[in-house]
mmCIF file of C-alpha atoms in Angstrom:
data_model
loop_
_atom_site.group_PDB
_atom_site.id
_atom_site.type_symbol
_atom_site.label_atom_id
_atom_site.label_comp_id
_atom_site.label_asym_id
_atom_site.label_seq_id
_atom_site.Cartn_x
_atom_site.Cartn_y
_atom_site.Cartn_z
ATOM 1 C CA MET H 1 33.952 7.402 11.919
ATOM 2 C CA GLU H 2 32.245 9.294 14.185
ATOM 3 C CA ALA H 3 29.847 6.968 17.151
ATOM 4 C CA VAL H 4 26.905 8.305 16.604
ATOM 5 C CA TYR H 5 23.352 7.154 18.194
ATOM 6 C CA HIS H 6 19.918 7.679 17.164
ATOM 7 C CA ALA H 7 16.962 7.244 19.310
ATOM 8 C CA GLN H 8 14.278 5.271 18.483
ATOM 9 C CA GLU H 9 11.805 8.513 19.245
ATOM 10 C CA THR H 10 14.585 10.862 17.250
ATOM 11 C CA ARG H 11 13.668 8.718 14.309
ATOM 12 C CA GLY H 12 11.732 10.925 11.335
ATOM 13 C CA LYS H 13 8.308 9.405 11.003
ATOM 14 C CA ALA H 14 5.190 9.149 7.518
ATOM 15 C CA ASP H 15 1.490 7.869 8.941
ATOM 16 C CA PHE H 16 -0.064 7.367 5.434
ATOM 17 C CA GLY H 17 -2.713 5.292 7.127
ATOM 18 C CA TRP H 18 -1.984 2.258 5.447
ATOM 19 C CA LEU H 19 1.895 2.608 6.029
ATOM 20 C CA LYS H 20 3.297 3.714 9.223
ATOM 21 C CA SER H 21 7.022 4.543 8.877
ATOM 22 C CA ARG H 22 10.117 5.586 10.986
ATOM 23 C CA HIS H 23 13.656 7.106 8.955
ATOM 24 C CA THR H 24 16.613 6.248 11.365
ATOM 25 C CA PHE H 25 18.436 7.972 8.234
ATOM 26 C CA SER H 26 17.232 11.223 5.740
ATOM 27 C CA PHE H 27 14.536 9.715 3.973
ATOM 28 C CA SER H 28 11.494 11.241 1.577
ATOM 29 C CA SER H 29 10.221 14.510 3.285
ATOM 30 C CA TYR H 30 12.429 13.881 6.333
ATOM 31 C CA TYR H 31 15.467 15.779 6.154
ATOM 32 C CA GLU H 32 18.536 16.123 9.419
ATOM 33 C CA PRO H 33 21.962 16.990 7.579
ATOM 34 C CA ASN H 34 23.984 14.936 10.833
ATOM 35 C CA ARG H 35 21.783 11.696 9.871
ATOM 36 C CA VAL H 36 22.118 10.993 6.153
ATOM 37 C CA GLN H 37 24.346 7.746 6.036
ATOM 38 C CA PHE H 38 26.900 5.845 8.311
ATOM 39 C CA GLY H 39 29.420 4.788 6.205
ATOM 40 C CA LYS H 40 27.923 2.839 2.876
ATOM 41 C CA LEU H 41 24.441 2.032 5.142
ATOM 42 C CA ARG H 42 22.130 5.055 3.736
ATOM 43 C CA VAL H 43 18.470 3.914 4.734
ATOM 44 C CA LEU H 44 17.371 2.332 7.599
ATOM 45 C CA ASN H 45 13.542 2.253 6.915
ATOM 46 C CA ASP H 46 10.547 0.635 10.286
ATOM 47 C CA ASP H 47 7.247 0.351 8.205
ATOM 48 C CA ILE H 48 4.559 -1.195 8.861
ATOM 49 C CA VAL H 49 1.569 -1.983 6.822
ATOM 50 C CA ILE H 50 -1.674 -2.913 6.950
ATOM 51 C CA ALA H 51 -3.462 -6.171 5.583
ATOM 52 C CA GLY H 52 -3.529 -5.697 1.525
ATOM 53 C CA LYS H 53 -1.755 -2.781 1.118
ATOM 54 C CA GLY H 54 1.381 -1.866 -0.315
ATOM 55 C CA PHE H 55 3.412 -0.219 -2.366
ATOM 56 C CA PRO H 56 2.269 0.507 -5.898
ATOM 57 C CA PRO H 57 5.982 -0.127 -8.437
ATOM 58 C CA HIS H 58 8.343 1.998 -8.761
ATOM 59 C CA PRO H 59 11.801 2.013 -10.127
ATOM 60 C CA HIS H 60 15.307 2.086 -8.525
ATOM 61 C CA GLU H 61 18.616 2.010 -9.256
ATOM 62 C CA ASN H 62 22.824 1.722 -8.577
ATOM 63 C CA MET H 63 20.712 0.797 -4.882
ATOM 64 C CA GLU H 64 21.431 -2.511 -2.665
ATOM 65 C CA ILE H 65 18.072 -2.676 -1.094
ATOM 66 C CA VAL H 66 17.765 -5.169 1.381
ATOM 67 C CA SER H 67 14.179 -6.733 3.480
ATOM 68 C CA ILE H 68 14.225 -8.114 6.787
ATOM 69 C CA PRO H 69 10.878 -9.129 7.736
ATOM 70 C CA LEU H 70 10.175 -8.767 11.022
ATOM 71 C CA SER H 71 6.557 -10.493 11.301
ATOM 72 C CA GLY H 72 3.540 -11.238 8.694
ATOM 73 C CA SER H 73 4.739 -11.482 5.015
ATOM 74 C CA LEU H 74 5.661 -9.309 2.350
ATOM 75 C CA GLU H 75 4.429 -10.260 -1.589
ATOM 76 C CA HIS H 76 7.485 -9.139 -4.235
ATOM 77 C CA LYS H 77 6.819 -8.598 -7.937
ATOM 78 C CA ASP H 78 9.243 -6.627 -10.129
ATOM 79 C CA SER H 79 10.653 -5.654 -13.759
ATOM 80 C CA GLU H 80 13.171 -8.877 -14.482
ATOM 81 C CA GLY H 81 10.194 -11.457 -13.297
ATOM 82 C CA ASN H 82 10.358 -11.598 -9.904
ATOM 83 C CA SER H 83 7.188 -13.166 -7.961
ATOM 84 C CA THR H 84 8.451 -14.166 -3.852
ATOM 85 C CA VAL H 85 6.649 -13.769 -0.871
ATOM 86 C CA ILE H 86 8.900 -13.172 1.998
ATOM 87 C CA GLU H 87 8.138 -13.689 6.133
ATOM 88 C CA ALA H 88 9.886 -13.091 9.300
ATOM 89 C CA GLY H 89 13.046 -15.614 9.064
ATOM 90 C CA GLU H 90 13.995 -15.156 6.097
ATOM 91 C CA VAL H 91 16.452 -11.918 4.145
ATOM 92 C CA GLN H 92 15.565 -10.469 0.584
ATOM 93 C CA ILE H 93 18.176 -8.294 -1.114
ATOM 94 C CA MET H 94 17.650 -6.385 -4.344
ATOM 95 C CA SER H 95 20.609 -4.724 -6.213
ATOM 96 C CA ALA H 96 18.827 -1.969 -8.908
ATOM 97 C CA GLY H 97 21.785 -1.600 -11.021
ATOM 98 C CA THR H 98 21.105 -0.540 -13.803
ATOM 99 C CA GLY H 99 17.831 0.440 -13.538
ATOM 100 C CA ILE H 100 15.182 -1.598 -11.831
ATOM 101 C CA VAL H 101 10.604 -1.656 -10.909
ATOM 102 C CA HIS H 102 9.397 -3.370 -8.532
ATOM 103 C CA SER H 103 6.222 -3.462 -6.004
ATOM 104 C CA GLU H 104 5.496 -4.725 -2.487
ATOM 105 C CA TYR H 105 2.593 -5.422 -1.031
ATOM 106 C CA ASN H 106 1.223 -7.268 2.185
ATOM 107 C CA ALA H 107 0.687 -10.217 1.703
ATOM 108 C CA SER H 108 -2.054 -11.092 4.082
ATOM 109 C CA THR H 109 -5.660 -9.459 4.402
ATOM 110 C CA LYS H 110 -6.047 -10.103 7.692
ATOM 111 C CA ASP H 111 -2.991 -9.161 10.187
ATOM 112 C CA SER H 112 -0.066 -6.101 9.487
ATOM 113 C CA VAL H 113 3.510 -6.731 8.656
ATOM 114 C CA ASN H 114 6.469 -4.990 10.025
ATOM 115 C CA PHE H 115 10.265 -5.029 7.814
ATOM 116 C CA LEU H 116 13.514 -3.032 7.725
ATOM 117 C CA GLN H 117 13.867 -1.510 4.523
ATOM 118 C CA ILE H 118 18.185 -1.117 4.457
ATOM 119 C CA TRP H 119 19.187 0.772 1.544
ATOM 120 C CA ILE H 120 23.269 0.385 1.475
ATOM 121 C CA LEU H 121 25.761 2.842 -1.519
ATOM 122 C CA PRO H 122 26.838 0.305 -4.273
ATOM 123 C CA GLU H 123 30.698 -0.424 -4.402
ATOM 124 C CA LYS H 124 30.031 -0.937 -8.336
ATOM 125 C CA ILE H 125 27.736 0.693 -10.586
ATOM 126 C CA GLY H 126 25.881 0.030 -14.100
ATOM 127 C CA ILE H 127 25.509 -3.413 -12.660
ATOM 128 C CA THR H 128 22.645 -6.454 -13.978
ATOM 129 C CA PRO H 129 20.452 -6.115 -11.496
ATOM 130 C CA ARG H 130 19.169 -9.749 -9.432
ATOM 131 C CA TYR H 131 16.971 -10.483 -6.438
ATOM 132 C CA GLU H 132 17.994 -13.304 -3.811
ATOM 133 C CA GLN H 133 16.456 -14.322 -1.236
ATOM 134 C CA ARG H 134 17.199 -17.142 1.706
ATOM 135 C CA LYS H 135 15.335 -18.336 4.752
ATOM 136 C CA PHE H 136 17.800 -18.418 7.901
ATOM 137 C CA ASN H 137 17.555 -21.023 11.038
ATOM 138 C CA VAL H 138 16.285 -18.962 14.137
ATOM 139 C CA GLU H 139 18.215 -20.966 16.130
ATOM 140 C CA ASP H 140 21.653 -20.393 14.634
ATOM 141 C CA ARG H 141 22.148 -17.073 15.765
ATOM 142 C CA GLN H 142 20.776 -17.373 19.626
ATOM 143 C CA GLY H 143 23.614 -16.525 21.572
ATOM 144 C CA LYS H 144 26.105 -15.602 19.053
ATOM 145 C CA PHE H 145 26.224 -13.361 15.262
ATOM 146 C CA GLN H 146 24.847 -15.195 12.347
ATOM 147 C CA THR H 147 25.216 -13.186 9.084
ATOM 148 C CA VAL H 148 22.770 -13.104 7.333
ATOM 149 C CA VAL H 149 24.472 -10.682 3.970
ATOM 150 C CA SER H 150 27.462 -11.144 3.011
ATOM 151 C CA PRO H 151 30.404 -9.532 0.395
ATOM 152 C CA GLU H 152 31.449 -12.857 -0.139
ATOM 153 C CA LYS H 153 30.084 -16.197 -2.171
ATOM 154 C CA GLY H 154 29.114 -19.607 -0.731
ATOM 155 C CA ASN H 155 29.024 -19.121 2.929
ATOM 156 C CA GLY H 156 25.491 -19.636 3.460
ATOM 157 C CA ALA H 157 23.969 -15.305 3.399
ATOM 158 C CA VAL H 158 23.240 -13.767 0.607
ATOM 159 C CA TRP H 159 25.455 -11.513 -1.625
ATOM 160 C CA ILE H 160 26.282 -7.844 -1.439
ATOM 161 C CA ASN H 161 27.080 -5.730 -4.128
ATOM 162 C CA GLN H 162 29.340 -4.301 -1.788
ATOM 163 C CA ASN H 163 32.013 -4.346 2.184
ATOM 164 C CA VAL H 164 28.898 -4.591 3.893
ATOM 165 C CA THR H 165 27.688 -7.754 6.351
ATOM 166 C CA PHE H 166 24.722 -7.564 7.511
ATOM 167 C CA SER H 167 25.032 -9.820 11.346
ATOM 168 C CA LEU H 168 22.259 -10.862 13.785
ATOM 169 C CA ALA H 169 22.094 -12.177 17.942
ATOM 170 C CA HIS H 170 19.539 -12.844 19.850
ATOM 171 C CA GLY H 171 20.246 -13.172 23.607
ATOM 172 C CA ASN H 172 18.897 -13.913 27.088
ATOM 173 C CA LYS H 173 19.542 -11.862 29.550
ATOM 174 C CA ASP H 174 23.340 -11.591 31.172
ATOM 175 C CA LEU H 175 24.755 -13.054 28.036
ATOM 176 C CA ARG H 176 27.871 -10.651 26.812
ATOM 177 C CA ILE H 177 28.940 -11.881 23.245
ATOM 178 C CA ASP H 178 31.520 -9.956 21.484
ATOM 179 C CA TYR H 179 31.574 -8.715 18.012
ATOM 180 C CA ILE H 180 34.051 -8.933 15.502
ATOM 181 C CA PRO H 181 34.850 -5.936 13.203
ATOM 182 C CA LYS H 182 35.436 -7.239 9.486
ATOM 183 C CA ASN H 183 36.456 -3.879 8.820
ATOM 184 C CA LYS H 184 39.255 -2.293 9.990
ATOM 185 C CA ASN H 185 38.750 1.464 8.627
ATOM 186 C CA GLY H 186 35.176 1.180 9.066
ATOM 187 C CA GLY H 187 32.260 1.309 11.646
ATOM 188 C CA VAL H 188 29.417 -0.849 12.882
ATOM 189 C CA TYR H 189 25.602 0.602 12.955
ATOM 190 C CA PHE H 190 23.441 -1.532 15.585
ATOM 191 C CA PHE H 191 20.184 -1.830 15.073
ATOM 192 C CA LEU H 192 18.433 -3.387 17.681
ATOM 193 C CA ILE H 193 14.746 -4.833 16.542
ATOM 194 C CA SER H 194 13.393 -5.608 20.834
ATOM 195 C CA GLY H 195 15.107 -5.693 24.012
ATOM 196 C CA SER H 196 17.260 -3.912 25.674
ATOM 197 C CA VAL H 197 21.340 -4.155 25.453
ATOM 198 C CA GLU H 198 24.468 -2.489 26.618
ATOM 199 C CA ILE H 199 27.051 -2.187 23.852
ATOM 200 C CA GLU H 200 30.799 -0.279 25.003
ATOM 201 C CA GLY H 201 28.635 0.571 27.637
ATOM 202 C CA ASN H 202 26.071 2.771 25.728
ATOM 203 C CA LYS H 203 22.804 1.152 27.184
ATOM 204 C CA MET H 204 19.900 0.757 24.199
ATOM 205 C CA SER H 205 15.937 0.081 24.006
ATOM 206 C CA ALA H 206 14.112 -1.210 21.052
ATOM 207 C CA ARG H 207 13.997 0.140 18.004
ATOM 208 C CA ASP H 208 18.005 1.970 18.980
ATOM 209 C CA GLY H 209 20.487 2.640 16.522
ATOM 210 C CA LEU H 210 24.552 3.136 17.511
ATOM 211 C CA GLY H 211 27.008 3.524 15.305
ATOM 212 C CA LEU H 212 30.154 3.129 16.856
ATOM 213 C CA PRO H 213 34.035 2.951 15.038
ATOM 214 C CA THR H 214 35.803 -0.066 13.925
ATOM 215 C CA SER H 215 37.973 -1.398 17.059
ATOM 216 C CA SER H 216 39.360 -4.700 17.607
ATOM 217 C CA LYS H 217 35.922 -5.847 19.485
ATOM 218 C CA MET H 218 33.047 -4.567 21.200
ATOM 219 C CA GLU H 219 30.861 -6.155 24.160
ATOM 220 C CA VAL H 220 27.155 -7.146 23.746
ATOM 221 C CA LYS H 221 25.334 -6.936 27.389
ATOM 222 C CA PHE H 222 22.149 -8.690 26.972
ATOM 223 C CA LEU H 223 20.083 -6.832 29.187
ATOM 224 C CA GLU H 224 17.055 -8.612 28.695
ATOM 225 C CA GLU H 225 15.443 -11.197 26.092
ATOM 226 C CA SER H 226 16.805 -8.973 22.470
ATOM 227 C CA GLU H 227 17.377 -9.383 18.822
ATOM 228 C CA LEU H 228 20.044 -7.218 17.407
ATOM 229 C CA LEU H 229 21.311 -6.308 14.088
ATOM 230 C CA ALA H 230 24.980 -5.506 13.259
ATOM 231 C CA ILE H 231 25.986 -3.287 9.835
ATOM 232 C CA ASP H 232 28.845 -3.709 9.358
ATOM 233 C CA THR H 233 30.438 -0.932 6.966
ATOM 234 C CA PRO H 234 33.307 0.124 5.131
ATOM 235 C CA LYS H 235 34.208 4.365 5.861
#
């Protein structure tokens, strides 16, 4: 896998009034042949939905869809009978499998919701659709990486149908921590949610993306208080 750097201002964009979305990878009407995927990571959308609006029921199949609210709350309903609200600090995953219909609406009548919607290509296709949601203690990611999505069951993270791991870290200025990759022949895609960091000599600002091929470890230096997402993927 080759290293890639995606500055936040180079992302695709869509503005429908009720929805403002930035696309790190090719999505919908935004197509960039050099930005189709990184390993099994296919979509990374940064969405803001105004109060009372959202995505009406629509279908998906054979995709692992992860939603991470950054602020506000998001109401989810699907054809499997799930009806929930997720908020910052929680992570949701939906294995679309053989097919599922779902809707996502801003759960607030006053405030916007900002969330990351991330699509991962599945390991096995045609599985029974499934849904999982979990709340995480944000204190457990202070100064270290906290696993929130994992291919391993029973480790406190939500399970994903692919050998991909999502981790979140929060650090203060001048902190240095190492990320230890889990896929020996893959790569790690870092998405900086807020702040500024330096990873293996690459400086990142908020909403930048950086994909690096696997090495024994990757040093992260926090240049200010920052929150970082790491997506560890096979080739």
